[in-house]
Short mmCIF file of C-alpha atoms and ligand atoms in Angstrom, two decimals:
data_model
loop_
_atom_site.label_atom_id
_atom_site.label_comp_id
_atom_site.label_asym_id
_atom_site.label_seq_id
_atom_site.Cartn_x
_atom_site.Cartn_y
_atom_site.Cartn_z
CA UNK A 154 -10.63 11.53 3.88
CA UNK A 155 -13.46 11.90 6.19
CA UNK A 156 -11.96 10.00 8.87
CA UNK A 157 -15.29 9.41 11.22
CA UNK A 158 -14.65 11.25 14.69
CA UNK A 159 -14.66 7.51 16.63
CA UNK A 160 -10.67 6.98 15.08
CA UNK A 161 -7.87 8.55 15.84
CA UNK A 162 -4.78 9.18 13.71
CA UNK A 163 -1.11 8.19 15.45
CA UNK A 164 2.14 9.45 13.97
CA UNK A 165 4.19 7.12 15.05
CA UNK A 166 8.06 5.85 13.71
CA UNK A 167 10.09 2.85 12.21
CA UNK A 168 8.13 2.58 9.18
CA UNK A 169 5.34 0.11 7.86
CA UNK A 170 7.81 -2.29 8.98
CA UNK A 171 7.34 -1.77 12.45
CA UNK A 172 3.30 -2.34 11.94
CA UNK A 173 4.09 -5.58 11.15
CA UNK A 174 4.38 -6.06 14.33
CA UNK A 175 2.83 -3.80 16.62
CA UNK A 176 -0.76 -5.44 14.57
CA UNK A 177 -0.57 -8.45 16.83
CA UNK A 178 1.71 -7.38 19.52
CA UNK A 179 -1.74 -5.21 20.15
CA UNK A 180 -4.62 -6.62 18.25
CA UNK A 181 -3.86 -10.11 19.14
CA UNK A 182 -7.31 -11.37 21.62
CA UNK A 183 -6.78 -14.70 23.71
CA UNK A 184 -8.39 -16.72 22.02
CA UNK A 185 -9.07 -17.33 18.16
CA UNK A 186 -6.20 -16.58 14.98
CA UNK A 187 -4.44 -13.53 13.30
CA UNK A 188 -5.94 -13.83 9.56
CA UNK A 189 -4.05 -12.78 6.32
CA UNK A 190 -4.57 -12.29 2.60
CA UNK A 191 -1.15 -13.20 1.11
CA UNK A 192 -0.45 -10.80 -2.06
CA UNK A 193 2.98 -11.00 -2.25
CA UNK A 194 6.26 -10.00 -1.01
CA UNK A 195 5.04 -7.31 2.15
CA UNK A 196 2.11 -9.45 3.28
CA UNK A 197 4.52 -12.28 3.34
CA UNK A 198 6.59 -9.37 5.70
CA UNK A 199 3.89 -8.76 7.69
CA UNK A 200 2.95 -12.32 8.38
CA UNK A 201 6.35 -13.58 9.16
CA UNK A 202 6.27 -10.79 11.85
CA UNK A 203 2.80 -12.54 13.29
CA UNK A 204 5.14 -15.89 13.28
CA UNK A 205 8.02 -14.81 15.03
CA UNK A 206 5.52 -13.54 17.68
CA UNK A 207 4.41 -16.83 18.37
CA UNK A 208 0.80 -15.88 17.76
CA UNK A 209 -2.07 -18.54 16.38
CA UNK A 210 -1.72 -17.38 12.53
CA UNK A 211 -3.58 -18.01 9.59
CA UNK A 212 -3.47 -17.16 5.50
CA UNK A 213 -6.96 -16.85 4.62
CA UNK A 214 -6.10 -16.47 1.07
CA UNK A 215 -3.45 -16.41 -1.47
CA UNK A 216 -2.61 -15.41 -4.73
CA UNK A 217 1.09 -16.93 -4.67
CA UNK A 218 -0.14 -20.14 -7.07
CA UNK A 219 -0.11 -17.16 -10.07
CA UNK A 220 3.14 -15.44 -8.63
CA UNK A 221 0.85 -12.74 -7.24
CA UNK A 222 -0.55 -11.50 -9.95
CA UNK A 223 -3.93 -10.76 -9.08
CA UNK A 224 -6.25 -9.92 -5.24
CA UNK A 225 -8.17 -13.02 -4.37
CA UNK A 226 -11.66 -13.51 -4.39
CA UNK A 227 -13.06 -15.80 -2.04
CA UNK A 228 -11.78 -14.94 1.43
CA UNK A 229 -12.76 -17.36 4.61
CA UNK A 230 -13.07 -14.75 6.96
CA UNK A 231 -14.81 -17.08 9.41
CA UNK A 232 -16.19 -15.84 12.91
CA UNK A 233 -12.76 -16.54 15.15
CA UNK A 234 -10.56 -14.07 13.73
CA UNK A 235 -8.80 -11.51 16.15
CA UNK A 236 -7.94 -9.33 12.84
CA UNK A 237 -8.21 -9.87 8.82
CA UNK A 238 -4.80 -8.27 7.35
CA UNK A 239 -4.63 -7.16 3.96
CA UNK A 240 -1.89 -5.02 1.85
CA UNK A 241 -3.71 -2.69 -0.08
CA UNK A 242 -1.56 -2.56 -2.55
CA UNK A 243 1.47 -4.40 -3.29
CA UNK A 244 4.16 -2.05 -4.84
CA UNK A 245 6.15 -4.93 -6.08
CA UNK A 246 3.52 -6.55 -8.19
CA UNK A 247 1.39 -3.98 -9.22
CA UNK A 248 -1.73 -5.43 -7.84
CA UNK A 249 -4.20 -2.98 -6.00
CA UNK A 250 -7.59 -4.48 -3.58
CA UNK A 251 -10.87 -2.71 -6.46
CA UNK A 252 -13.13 -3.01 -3.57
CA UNK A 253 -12.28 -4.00 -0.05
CA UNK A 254 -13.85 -6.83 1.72
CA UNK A 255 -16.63 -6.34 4.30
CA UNK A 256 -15.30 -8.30 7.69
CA UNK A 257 -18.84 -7.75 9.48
CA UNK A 258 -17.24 -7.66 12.86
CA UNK A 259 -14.00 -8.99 12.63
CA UNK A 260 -11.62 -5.42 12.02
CA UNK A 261 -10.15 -5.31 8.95
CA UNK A 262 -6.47 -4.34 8.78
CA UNK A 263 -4.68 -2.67 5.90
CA UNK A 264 -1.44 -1.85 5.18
CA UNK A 265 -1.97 1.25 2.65
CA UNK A 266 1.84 2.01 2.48
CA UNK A 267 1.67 2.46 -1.47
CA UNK A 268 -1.73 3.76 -2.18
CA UNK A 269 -2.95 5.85 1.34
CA UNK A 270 -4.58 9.38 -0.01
CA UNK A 271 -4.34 8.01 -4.01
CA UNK A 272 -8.30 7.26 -3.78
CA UNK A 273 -10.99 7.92 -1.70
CA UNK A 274 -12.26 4.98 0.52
CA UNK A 275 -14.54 4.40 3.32
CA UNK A 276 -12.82 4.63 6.67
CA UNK A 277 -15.50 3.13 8.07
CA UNK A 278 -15.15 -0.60 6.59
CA UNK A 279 -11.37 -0.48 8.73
CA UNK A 280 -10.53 -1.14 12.19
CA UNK A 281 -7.25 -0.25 11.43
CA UNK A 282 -5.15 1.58 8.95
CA UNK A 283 -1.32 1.99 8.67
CA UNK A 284 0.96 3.20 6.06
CA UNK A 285 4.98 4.23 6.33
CA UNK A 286 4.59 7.99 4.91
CA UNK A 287 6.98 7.87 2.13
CA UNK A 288 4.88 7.45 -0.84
CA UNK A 289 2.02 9.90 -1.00
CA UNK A 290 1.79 11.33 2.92
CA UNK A 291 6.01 12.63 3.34
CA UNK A 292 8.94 11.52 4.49
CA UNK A 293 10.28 8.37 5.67
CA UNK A 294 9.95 8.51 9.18
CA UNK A 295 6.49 9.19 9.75
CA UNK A 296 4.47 6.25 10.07
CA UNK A 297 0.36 6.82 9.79
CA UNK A 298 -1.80 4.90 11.74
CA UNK A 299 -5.73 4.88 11.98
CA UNK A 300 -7.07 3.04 14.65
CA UNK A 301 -10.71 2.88 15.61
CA UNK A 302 -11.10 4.03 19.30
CA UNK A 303 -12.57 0.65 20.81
CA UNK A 304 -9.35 -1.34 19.17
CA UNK A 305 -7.42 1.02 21.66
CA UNK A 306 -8.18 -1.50 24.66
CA UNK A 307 -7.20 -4.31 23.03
CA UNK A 308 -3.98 -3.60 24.09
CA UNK A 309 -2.22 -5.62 26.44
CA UNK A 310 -0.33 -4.16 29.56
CA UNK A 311 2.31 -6.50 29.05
CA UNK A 312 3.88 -5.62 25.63
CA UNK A 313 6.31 -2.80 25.59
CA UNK A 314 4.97 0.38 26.05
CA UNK A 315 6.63 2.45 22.68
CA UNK A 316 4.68 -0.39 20.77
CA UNK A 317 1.35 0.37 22.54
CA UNK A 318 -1.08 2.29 20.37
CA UNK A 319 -3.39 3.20 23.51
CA UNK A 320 -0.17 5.00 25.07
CA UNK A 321 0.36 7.45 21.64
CA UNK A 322 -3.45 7.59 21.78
CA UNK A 323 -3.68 8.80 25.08
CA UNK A 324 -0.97 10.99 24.22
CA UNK A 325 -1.84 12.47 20.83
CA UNK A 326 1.27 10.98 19.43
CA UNK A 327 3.33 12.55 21.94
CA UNK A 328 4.76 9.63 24.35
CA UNK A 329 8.26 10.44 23.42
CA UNK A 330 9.26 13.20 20.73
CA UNK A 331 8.13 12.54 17.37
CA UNK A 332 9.47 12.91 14.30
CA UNK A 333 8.44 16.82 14.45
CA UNK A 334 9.77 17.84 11.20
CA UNK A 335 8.45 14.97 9.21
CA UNK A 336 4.86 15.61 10.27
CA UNK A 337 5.60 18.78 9.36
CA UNK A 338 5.97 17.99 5.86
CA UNK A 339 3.15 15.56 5.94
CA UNK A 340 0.95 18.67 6.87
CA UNK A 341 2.56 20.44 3.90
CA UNK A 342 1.50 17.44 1.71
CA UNK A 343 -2.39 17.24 2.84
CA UNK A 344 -2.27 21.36 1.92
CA UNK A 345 -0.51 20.28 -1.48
CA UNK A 346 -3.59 17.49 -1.80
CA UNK A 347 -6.51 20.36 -0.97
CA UNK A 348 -5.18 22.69 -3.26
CA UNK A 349 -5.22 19.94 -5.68
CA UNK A 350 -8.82 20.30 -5.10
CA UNK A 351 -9.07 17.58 -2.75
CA UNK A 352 -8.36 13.62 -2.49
CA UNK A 353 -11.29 13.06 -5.32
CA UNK A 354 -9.30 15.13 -7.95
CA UNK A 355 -6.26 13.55 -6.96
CA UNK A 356 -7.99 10.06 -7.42
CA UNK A 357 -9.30 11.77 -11.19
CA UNK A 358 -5.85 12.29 -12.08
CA UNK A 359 -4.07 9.25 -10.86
CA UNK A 360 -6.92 7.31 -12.47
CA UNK A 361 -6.16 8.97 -16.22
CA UNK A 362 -2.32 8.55 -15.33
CA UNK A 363 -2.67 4.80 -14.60
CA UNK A 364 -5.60 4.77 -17.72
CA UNK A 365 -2.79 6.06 -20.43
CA UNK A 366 0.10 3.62 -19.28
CA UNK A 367 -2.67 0.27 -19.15
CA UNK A 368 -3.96 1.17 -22.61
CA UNK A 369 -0.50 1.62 -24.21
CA UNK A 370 0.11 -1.95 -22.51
CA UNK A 371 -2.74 -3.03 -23.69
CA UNK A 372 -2.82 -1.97 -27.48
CA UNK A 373 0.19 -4.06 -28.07
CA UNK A 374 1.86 -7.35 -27.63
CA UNK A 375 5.70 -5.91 -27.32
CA UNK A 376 4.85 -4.55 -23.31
CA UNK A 377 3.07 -7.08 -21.13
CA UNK A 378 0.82 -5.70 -18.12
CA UNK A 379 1.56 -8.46 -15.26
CA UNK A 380 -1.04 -8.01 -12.93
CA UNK A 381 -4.51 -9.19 -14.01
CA UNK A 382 -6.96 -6.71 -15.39
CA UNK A 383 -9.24 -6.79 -12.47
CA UNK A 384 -6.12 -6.56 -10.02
CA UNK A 385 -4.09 -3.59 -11.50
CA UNK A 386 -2.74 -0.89 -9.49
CA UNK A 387 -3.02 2.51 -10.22
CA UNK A 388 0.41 3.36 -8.33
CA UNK A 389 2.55 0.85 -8.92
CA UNK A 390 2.26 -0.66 -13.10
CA UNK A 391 4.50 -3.81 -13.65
CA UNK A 392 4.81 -4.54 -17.02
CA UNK A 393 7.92 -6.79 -19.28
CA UNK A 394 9.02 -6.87 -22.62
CA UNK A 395 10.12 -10.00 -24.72
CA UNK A 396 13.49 -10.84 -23.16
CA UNK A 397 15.19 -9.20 -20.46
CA UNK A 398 18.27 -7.87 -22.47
CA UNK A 399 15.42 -5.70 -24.09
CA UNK A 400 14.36 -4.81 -20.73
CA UNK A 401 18.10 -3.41 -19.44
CA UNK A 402 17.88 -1.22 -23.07
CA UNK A 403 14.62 0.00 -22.21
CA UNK A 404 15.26 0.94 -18.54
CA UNK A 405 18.48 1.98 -19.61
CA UNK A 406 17.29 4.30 -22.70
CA UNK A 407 14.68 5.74 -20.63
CA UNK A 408 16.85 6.62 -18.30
CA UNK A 409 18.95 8.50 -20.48
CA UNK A 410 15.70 10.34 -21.72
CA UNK A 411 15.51 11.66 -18.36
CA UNK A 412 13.00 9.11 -16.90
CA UNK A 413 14.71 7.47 -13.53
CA UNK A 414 13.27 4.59 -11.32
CA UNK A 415 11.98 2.08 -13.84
CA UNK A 416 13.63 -0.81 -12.82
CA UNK A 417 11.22 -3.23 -11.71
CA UNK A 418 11.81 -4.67 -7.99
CA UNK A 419 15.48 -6.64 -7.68
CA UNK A 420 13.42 -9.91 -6.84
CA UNK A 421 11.13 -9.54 -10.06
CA UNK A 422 12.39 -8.11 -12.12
CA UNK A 423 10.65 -6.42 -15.30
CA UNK A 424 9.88 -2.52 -15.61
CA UNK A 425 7.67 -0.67 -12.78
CA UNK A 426 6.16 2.90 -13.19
CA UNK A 427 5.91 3.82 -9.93
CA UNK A 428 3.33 6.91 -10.50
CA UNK A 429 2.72 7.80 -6.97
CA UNK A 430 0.69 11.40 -6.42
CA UNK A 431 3.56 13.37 -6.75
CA UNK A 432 4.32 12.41 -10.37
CA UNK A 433 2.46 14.85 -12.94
CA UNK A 434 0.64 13.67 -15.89
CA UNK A 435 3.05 15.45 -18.17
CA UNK A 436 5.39 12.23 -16.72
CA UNK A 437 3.17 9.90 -17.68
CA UNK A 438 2.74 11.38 -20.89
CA UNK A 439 6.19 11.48 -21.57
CA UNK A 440 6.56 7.90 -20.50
CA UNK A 441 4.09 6.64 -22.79
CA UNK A 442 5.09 9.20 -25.50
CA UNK A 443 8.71 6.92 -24.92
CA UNK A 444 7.09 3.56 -25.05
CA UNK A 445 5.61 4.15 -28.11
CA UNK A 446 8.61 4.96 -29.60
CA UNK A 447 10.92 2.44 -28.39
CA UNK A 448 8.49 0.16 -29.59
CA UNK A 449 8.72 0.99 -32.93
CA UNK A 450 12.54 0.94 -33.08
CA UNK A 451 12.78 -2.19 -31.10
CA UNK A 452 9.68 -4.30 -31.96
N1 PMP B 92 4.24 -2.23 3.00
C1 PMP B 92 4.25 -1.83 1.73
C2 PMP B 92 3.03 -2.07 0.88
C3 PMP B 92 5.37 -1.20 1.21
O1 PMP B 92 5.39 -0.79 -0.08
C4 PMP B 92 6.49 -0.97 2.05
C5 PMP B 92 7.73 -0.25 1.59
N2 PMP B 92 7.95 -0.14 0.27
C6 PMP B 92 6.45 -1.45 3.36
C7 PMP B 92 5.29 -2.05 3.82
C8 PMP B 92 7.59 -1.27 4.30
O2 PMP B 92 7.50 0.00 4.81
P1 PMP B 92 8.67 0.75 5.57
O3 PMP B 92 9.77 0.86 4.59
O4 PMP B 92 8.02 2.06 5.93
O5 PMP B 92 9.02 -0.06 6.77
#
């Protein structure tokens, strides 16, 4: 990923969930507000966190007038921010950031739970990175974090140390035992991505997965894509069908095919192909292969 040598990388615990928090509990200056971009259901997460802390808050943006269906343009980032928060990607909605916005010296935050290692980015644009492992890096339990060293002393004194990211810094992770065995397997999964032939291969064939699904969507009016065309995620595809009872047959039929996991998220609804790293493009094709079918002896 080319991770510049002026960050360092934190294996920490509790999930993406726990980030929520420990964003302002450490990032949090004096003076001036916690900024968000509001995509949808974990941003919301991630904000109500910032609220419960009792911090000076702000959504910069939102996309929640067009039920999240697209990343917002036009971002105030303003000059007073202690942080600008994003969410990558939002697994629930199937929207993914195309380019990520340039925060000149206010560090930009991002939650990359559902997309971390499925493209190659620019480190260098984040003050901070976090994402719960369990979609492309391992298994639950190991929670990435990539901090850029001068964010380190933004930490306060006064917040509990096993939240402090200058304590795991100082101790390469190693305050109190970590999840050994997970990081384990994360190692396991970066040798899986090399002999891939790297992250930009990875990003080749996640592209042509994602690429295959869209256009299927696209060639017809029986599947709908959700997610605006300039917003789409290449991990996480949301789609519907006319009515929901056709829906239930198709996640139900495909499920019998051999395909699991298409149920779109319990407060949306719809179908999701969740096509993280991990699933082959003989999946997609199959998928697709499906859709095509059911289609015909449904539409
Ligand atoms: N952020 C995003 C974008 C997620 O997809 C998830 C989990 N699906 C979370 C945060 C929450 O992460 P965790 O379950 O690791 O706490």
């Amino acid at each position: 990923m080319k991770i510049p040598e002026n960050y360092k990388v934190l294996f920490l615990q509790a999930g993406a969930s726990a980030q929520f928090a420990m964003v302002p509990l450490n990032l949090m200056k004096r003076s001036g507000t916690a900024d968000y971009v509001n995509t949808g259901a974990w941003s919301k997460k991630a904000i109500a966190e910032a609220k419960k802390l009792g911090i000076d808050y702000k959504v910069v943006a939102s996309s929640e007038d067009k039920n999240f269906s697209y990343i917002p343009e036009n971002i105030d980032i303003g000059s007073n921010g202690s942080y600008l928060h994003i969410t990558s990607n939002n697994t629930i909605f199937g929207t993914q950031w195309a380019n990520y916005p340039n925060t000149g010296n206010i560090p930009l935050v991002a939650d990359m739970s559902s997309d971390i290692y499925c493209r190659r980015f620019d480190p260098d644009l984040f003050g901070l990175i976090y994402a719960g492992a369990q979609k492309n890096a391992g298994p639950a339990g190991v929670t990435i974090v990539i901090i850029r060293n001068d964010l380190l002393d933004r930490s306060p004194e006064n917040i509990p140390t096993i939240f402090n990211y200058k304590i795991f810094a100082e101790n390469n992770s190693l305050y109190n035992p970590p999840n050994c065995y997970g990081i384990y397997i994360v190692g396991l999964v970066m040798k899986w991505i090399l002999d891939q032939g790297g992250i930009d291969k990875v990003e080749a064939v996640n592209k042509k997965k994602a690429d295959l699904i869209y256009k299927t969507l696209d060639g017809t009016d029986f599947f709908k894509a959700t997610a605006d065309s300039k917003s789409r995620s290449i991990m996480n595809i949301t789609f519907r069908l006319p009515s929901e009872d056709l829906e239930k047959k198709f996640i139900a039929d495909a499920t019998a095919a051999g395909m699991a996991g298409l149920k779109g998220h319990r407060s949306v609804g719809g179908v999701r192909a969740s096509i993280y790293n991990a699933m082959p493009l003989e999946g997609v094709e199959s998928l697709v292969d499906f859709m095509q079918i059911f289609e015909k002896q449904n539409g």
